[in-house]
JSON list of C-alpha atoms in Angstrom, two decimals:
[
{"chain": "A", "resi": 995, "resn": "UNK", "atom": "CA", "xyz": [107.68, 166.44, 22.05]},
{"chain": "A", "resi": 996, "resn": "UNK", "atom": "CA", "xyz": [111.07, 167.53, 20.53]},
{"chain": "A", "resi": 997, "resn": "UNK", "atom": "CA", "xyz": [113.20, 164.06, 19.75]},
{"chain": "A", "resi": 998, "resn": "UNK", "atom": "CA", "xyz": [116.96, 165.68, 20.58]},
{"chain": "A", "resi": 999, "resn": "UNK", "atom": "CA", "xyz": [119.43, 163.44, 21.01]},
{"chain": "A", "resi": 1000, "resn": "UNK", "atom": "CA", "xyz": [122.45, 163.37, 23.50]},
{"chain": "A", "resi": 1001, "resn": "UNK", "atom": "CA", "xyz": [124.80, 163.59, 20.61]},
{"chain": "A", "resi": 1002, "resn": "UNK", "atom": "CA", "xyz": [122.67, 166.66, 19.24]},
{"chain": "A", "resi": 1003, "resn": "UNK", "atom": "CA", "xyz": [122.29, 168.68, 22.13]},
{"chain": "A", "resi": 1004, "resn": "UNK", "atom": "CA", "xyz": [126.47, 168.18, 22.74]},
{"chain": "A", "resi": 1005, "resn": "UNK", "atom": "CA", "xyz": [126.95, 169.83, 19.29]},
{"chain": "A", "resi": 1006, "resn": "UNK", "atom": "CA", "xyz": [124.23, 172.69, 19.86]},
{"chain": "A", "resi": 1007, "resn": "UNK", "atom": "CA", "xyz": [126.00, 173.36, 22.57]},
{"chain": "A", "resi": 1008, "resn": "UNK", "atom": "CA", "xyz": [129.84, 173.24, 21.07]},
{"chain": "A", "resi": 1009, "resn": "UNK", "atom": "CA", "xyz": [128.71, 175.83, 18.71]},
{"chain": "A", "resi": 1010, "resn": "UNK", "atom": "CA", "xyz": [126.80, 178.07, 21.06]},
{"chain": "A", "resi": 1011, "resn": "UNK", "atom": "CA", "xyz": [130.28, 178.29, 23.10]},
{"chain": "A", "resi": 1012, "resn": "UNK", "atom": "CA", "xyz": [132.15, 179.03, 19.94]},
{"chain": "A", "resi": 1013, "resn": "UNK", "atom": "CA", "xyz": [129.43, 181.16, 18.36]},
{"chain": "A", "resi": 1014, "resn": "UNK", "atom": "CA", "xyz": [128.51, 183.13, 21.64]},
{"chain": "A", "resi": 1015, "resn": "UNK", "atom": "CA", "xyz": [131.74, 182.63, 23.51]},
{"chain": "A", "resi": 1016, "resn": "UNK", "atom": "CA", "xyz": [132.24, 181.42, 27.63]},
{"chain": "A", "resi": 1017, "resn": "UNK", "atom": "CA", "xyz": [132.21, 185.34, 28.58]},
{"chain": "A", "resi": 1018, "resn": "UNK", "atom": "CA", "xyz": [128.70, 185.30, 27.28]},
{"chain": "A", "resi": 1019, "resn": "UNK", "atom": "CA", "xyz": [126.98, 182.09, 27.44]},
{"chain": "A", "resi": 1020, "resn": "UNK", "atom": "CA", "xyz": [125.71, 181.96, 30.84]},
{"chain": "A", "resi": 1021, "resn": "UNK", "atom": "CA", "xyz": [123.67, 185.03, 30.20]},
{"chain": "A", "resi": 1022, "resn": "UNK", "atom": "CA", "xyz": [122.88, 183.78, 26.51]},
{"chain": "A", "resi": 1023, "resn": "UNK", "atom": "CA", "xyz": [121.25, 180.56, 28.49]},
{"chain": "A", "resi": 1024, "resn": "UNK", "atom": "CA", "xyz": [119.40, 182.21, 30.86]},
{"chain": "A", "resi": 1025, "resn": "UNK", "atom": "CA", "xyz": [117.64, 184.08, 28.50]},
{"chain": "A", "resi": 1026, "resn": "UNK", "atom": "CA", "xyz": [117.08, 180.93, 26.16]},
{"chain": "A", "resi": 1027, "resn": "UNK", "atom": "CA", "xyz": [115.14, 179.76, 29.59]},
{"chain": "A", "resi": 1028, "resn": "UNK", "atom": "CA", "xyz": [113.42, 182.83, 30.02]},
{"chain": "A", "resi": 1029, "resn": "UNK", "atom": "CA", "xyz": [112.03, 182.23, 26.52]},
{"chain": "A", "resi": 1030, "resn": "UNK", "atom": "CA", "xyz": [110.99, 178.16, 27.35]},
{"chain": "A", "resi": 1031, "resn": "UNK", "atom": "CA", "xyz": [109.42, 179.61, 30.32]},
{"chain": "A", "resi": 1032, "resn": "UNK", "atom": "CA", "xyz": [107.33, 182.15, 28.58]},
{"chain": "A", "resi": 1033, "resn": "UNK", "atom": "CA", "xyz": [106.72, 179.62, 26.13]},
{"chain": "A", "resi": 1034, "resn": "UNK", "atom": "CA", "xyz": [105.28, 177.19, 28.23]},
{"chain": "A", "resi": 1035, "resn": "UNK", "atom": "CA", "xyz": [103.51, 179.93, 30.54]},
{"chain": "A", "resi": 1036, "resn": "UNK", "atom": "CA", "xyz": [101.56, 180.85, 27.15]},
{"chain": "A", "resi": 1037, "resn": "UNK", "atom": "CA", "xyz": [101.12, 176.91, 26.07]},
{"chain": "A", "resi": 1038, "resn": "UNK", "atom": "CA", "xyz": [99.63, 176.20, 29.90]},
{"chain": "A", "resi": 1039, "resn": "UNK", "atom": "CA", "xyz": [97.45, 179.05, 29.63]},
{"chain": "A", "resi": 1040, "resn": "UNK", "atom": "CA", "xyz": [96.01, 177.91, 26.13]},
{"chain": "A", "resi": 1041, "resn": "UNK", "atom": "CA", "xyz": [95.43, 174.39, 27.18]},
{"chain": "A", "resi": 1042, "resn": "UNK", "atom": "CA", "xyz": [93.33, 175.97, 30.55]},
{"chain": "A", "resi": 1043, "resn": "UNK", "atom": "CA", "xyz": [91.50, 177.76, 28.37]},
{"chain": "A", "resi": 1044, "resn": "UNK", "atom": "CA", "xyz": [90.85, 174.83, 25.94]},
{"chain": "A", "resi": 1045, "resn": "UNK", "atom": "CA", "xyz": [90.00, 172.55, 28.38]},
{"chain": "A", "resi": 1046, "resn": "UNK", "atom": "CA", "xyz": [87.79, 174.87, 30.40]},
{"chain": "A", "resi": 1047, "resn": "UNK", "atom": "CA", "xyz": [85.64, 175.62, 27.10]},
{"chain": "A", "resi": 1048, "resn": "UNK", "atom": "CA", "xyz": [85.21, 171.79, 26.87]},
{"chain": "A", "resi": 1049, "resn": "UNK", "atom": "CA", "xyz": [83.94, 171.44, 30.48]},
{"chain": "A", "resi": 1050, "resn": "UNK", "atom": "CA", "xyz": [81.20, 173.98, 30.04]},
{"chain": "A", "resi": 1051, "resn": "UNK", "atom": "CA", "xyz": [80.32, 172.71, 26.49]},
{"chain": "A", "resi": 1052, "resn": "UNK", "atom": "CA", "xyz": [80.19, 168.90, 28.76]},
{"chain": "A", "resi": 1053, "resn": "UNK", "atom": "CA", "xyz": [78.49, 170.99, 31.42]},
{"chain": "A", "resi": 1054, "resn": "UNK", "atom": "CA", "xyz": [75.74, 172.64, 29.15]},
{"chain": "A", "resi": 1055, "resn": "UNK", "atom": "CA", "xyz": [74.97, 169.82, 27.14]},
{"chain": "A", "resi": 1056, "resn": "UNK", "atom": "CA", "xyz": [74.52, 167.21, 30.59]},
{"chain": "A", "resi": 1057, "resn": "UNK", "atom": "CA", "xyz": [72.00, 170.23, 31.63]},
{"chain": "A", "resi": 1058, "resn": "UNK", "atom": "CA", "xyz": [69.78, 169.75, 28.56]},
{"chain": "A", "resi": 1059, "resn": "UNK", "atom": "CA", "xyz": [70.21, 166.21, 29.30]},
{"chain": "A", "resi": 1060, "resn": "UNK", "atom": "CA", "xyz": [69.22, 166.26, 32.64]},
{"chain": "A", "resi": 1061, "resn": "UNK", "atom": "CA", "xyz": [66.63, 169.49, 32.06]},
{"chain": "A", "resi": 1062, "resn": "UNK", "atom": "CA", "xyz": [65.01, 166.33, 28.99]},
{"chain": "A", "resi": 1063, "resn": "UNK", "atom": "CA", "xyz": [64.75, 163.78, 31.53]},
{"chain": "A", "resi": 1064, "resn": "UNK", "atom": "CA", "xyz": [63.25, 165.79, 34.55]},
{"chain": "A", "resi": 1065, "resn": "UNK", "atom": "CA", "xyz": [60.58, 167.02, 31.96]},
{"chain": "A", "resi": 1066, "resn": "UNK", "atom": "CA", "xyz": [59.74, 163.21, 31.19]},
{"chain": "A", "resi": 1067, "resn": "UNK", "atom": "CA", "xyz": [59.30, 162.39, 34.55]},
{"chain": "A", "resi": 1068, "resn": "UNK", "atom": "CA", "xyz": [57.45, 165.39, 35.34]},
{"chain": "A", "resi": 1069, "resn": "UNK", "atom": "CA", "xyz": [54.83, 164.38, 32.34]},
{"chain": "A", "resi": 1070, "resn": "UNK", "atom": "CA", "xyz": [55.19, 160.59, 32.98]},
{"chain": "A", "resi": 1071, "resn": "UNK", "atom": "CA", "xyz": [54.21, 161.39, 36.88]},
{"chain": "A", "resi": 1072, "resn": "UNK", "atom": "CA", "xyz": [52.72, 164.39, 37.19]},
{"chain": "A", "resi": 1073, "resn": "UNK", "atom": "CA", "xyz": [52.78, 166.32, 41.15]},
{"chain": "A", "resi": 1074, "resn": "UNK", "atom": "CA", "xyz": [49.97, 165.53, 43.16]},
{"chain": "A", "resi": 1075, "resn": "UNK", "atom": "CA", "xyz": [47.76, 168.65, 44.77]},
{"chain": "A", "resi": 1076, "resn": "UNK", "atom": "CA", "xyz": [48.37, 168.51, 48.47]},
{"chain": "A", "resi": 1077, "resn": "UNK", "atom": "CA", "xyz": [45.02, 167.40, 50.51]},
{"chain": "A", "resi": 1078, "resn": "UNK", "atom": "CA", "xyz": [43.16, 170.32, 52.31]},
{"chain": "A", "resi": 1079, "resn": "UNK", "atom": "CA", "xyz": [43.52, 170.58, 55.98]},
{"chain": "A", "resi": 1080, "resn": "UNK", "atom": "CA", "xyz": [40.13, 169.17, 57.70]},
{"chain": "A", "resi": 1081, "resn": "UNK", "atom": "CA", "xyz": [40.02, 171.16, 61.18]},
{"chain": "A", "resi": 1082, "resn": "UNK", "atom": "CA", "xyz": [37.65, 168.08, 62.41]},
{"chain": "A", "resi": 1083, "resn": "UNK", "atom": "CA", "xyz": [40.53, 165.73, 61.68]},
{"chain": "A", "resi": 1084, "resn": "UNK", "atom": "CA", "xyz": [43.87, 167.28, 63.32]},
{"chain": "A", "resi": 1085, "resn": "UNK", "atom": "CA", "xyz": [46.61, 165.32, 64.89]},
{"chain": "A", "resi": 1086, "resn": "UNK", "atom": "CA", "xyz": [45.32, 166.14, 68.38]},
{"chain": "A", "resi": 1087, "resn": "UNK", "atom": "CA", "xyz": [44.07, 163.29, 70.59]},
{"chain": "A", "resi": 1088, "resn": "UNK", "atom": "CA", "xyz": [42.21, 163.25, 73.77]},
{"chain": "A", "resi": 1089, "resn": "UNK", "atom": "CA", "xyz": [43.60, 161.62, 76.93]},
{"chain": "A", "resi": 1090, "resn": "UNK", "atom": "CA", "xyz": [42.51, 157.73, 76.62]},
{"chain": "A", "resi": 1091, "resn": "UNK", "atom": "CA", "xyz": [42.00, 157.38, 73.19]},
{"chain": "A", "resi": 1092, "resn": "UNK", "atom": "CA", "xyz": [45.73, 156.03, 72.43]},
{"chain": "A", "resi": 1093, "resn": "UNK", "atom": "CA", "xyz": [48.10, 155.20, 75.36]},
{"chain": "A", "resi": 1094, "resn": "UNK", "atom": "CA", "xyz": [51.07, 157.91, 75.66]},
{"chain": "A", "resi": 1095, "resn": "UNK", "atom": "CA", "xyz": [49.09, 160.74, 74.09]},
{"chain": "A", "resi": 1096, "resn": "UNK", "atom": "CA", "xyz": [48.69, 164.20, 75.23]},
{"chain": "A", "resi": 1097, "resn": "UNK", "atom": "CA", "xyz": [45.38, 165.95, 75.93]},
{"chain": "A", "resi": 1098, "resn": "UNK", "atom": "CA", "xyz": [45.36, 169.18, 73.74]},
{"chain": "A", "resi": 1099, "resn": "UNK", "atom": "CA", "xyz": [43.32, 171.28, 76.51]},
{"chain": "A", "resi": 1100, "resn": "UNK", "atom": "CA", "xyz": [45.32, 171.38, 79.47]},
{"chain": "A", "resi": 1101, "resn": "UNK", "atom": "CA", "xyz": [47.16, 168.44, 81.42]},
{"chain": "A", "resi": 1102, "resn": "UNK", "atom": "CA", "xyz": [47.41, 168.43, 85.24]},
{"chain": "A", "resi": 1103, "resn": "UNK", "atom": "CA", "xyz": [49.87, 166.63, 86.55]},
{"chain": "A", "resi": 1104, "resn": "UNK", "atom": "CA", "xyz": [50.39, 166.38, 90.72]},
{"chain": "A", "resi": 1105, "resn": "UNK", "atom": "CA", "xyz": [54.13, 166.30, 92.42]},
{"chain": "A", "resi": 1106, "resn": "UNK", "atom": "CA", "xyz": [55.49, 165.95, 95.99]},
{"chain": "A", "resi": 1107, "resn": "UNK", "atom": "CA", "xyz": [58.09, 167.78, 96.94]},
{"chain": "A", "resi": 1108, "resn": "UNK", "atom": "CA", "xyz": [59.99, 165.30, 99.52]},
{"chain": "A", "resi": 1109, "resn": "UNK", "atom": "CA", "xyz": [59.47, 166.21, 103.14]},
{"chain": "A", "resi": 1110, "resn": "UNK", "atom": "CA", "xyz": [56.11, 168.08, 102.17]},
{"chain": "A", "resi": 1111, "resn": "UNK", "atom": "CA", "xyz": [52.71, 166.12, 102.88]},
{"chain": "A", "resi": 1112, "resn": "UNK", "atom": "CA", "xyz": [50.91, 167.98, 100.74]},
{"chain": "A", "resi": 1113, "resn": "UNK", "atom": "CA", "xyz": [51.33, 167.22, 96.52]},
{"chain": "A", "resi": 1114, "resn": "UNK", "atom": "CA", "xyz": [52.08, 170.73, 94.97]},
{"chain": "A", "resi": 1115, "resn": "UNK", "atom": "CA", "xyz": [49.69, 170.71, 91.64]},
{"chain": "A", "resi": 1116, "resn": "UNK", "atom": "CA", "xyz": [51.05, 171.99, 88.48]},
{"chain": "A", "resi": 1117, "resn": "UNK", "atom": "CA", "xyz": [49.30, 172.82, 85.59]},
{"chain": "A", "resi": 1118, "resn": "UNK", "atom": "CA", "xyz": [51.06, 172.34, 82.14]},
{"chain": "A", "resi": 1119, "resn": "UNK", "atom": "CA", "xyz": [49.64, 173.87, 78.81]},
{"chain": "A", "resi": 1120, "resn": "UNK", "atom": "CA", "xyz": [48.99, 171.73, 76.09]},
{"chain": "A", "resi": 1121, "resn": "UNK", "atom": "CA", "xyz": [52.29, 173.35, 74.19]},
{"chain": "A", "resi": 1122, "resn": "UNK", "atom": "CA", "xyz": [54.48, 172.62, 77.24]},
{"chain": "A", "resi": 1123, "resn": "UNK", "atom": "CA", "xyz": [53.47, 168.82, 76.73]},
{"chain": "A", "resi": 1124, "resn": "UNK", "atom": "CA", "xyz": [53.15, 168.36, 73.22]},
{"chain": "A", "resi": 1125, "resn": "UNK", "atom": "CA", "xyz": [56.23, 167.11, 71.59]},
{"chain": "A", "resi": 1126, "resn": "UNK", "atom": "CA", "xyz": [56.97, 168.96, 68.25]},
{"chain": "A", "resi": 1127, "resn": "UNK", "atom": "CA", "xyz": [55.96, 167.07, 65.01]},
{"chain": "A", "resi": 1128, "resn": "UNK", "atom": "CA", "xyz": [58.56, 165.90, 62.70]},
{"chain": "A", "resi": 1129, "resn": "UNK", "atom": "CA", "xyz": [58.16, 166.56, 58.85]},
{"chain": "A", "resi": 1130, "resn": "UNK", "atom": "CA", "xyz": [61.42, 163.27, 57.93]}
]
């Protein structure tokens, strides 16, 4: 930044105390560092600004980028139309067809209670035994 040597800033300061005098000098300083301050406040501020213009230039230009790209994959593969639903065909099976599948009517199922001799029969709804179909 500012090359000041040791030997410089020793004779800056000889004259301010002869210049300003002792009485004064401590207030004299304080205000020479209110002034850096400000100074580099306003310099901080400037370079924020500078370099935030910069991102969103970067920022816009990696959006036409990327907006160039997604339109050449779009044309290069265009989306496929989803198949129609066949009601003949739904993901329903009947009991037997596959092992561990639910009927989509109803399901009985028997229990015994322990210490009863007769089962207690519960009937289940198809949507109390279906499991719900993941979409991952």
């Amino acid at each position: 930044m500012l090359d000041i040597a040791p030997t410089e800033l020793l004779l800056v300061a000889v004259v301010a105390l002869v210049v300003i005098g002792p009485k004064d000098l401590p207030k004299a300083m304080r205000v020479v560092g209110q002034w850096i301050a400000r100074a580099r406040g306003v310099a901080r501020h400037f370079r924020s600004g500078i370099d935030e213009m910069i991102r969103q230039s970067e920022l816009e230009e990696m959006e036409k980028k990327w907006a160039a790209e997604n339109a050449r994959i779009m044309r290069e593969h265009p989306p496929q139309p989803a198949p129609e639903a066949d009601p003949q065909h739904s993901d329903m099976i009947a009991i037997g067809s596959q092992p561990g599948q639910v009927d989509a009517t109803e399901h009985h199922t028997t229990e015994t209670v322990a210490g009863d001799s007769a089962p207690d029969t519960v009937a289940a709804t198809d949507t109390q035994m279906q499991k719900p179909h993941s979409l991952t």
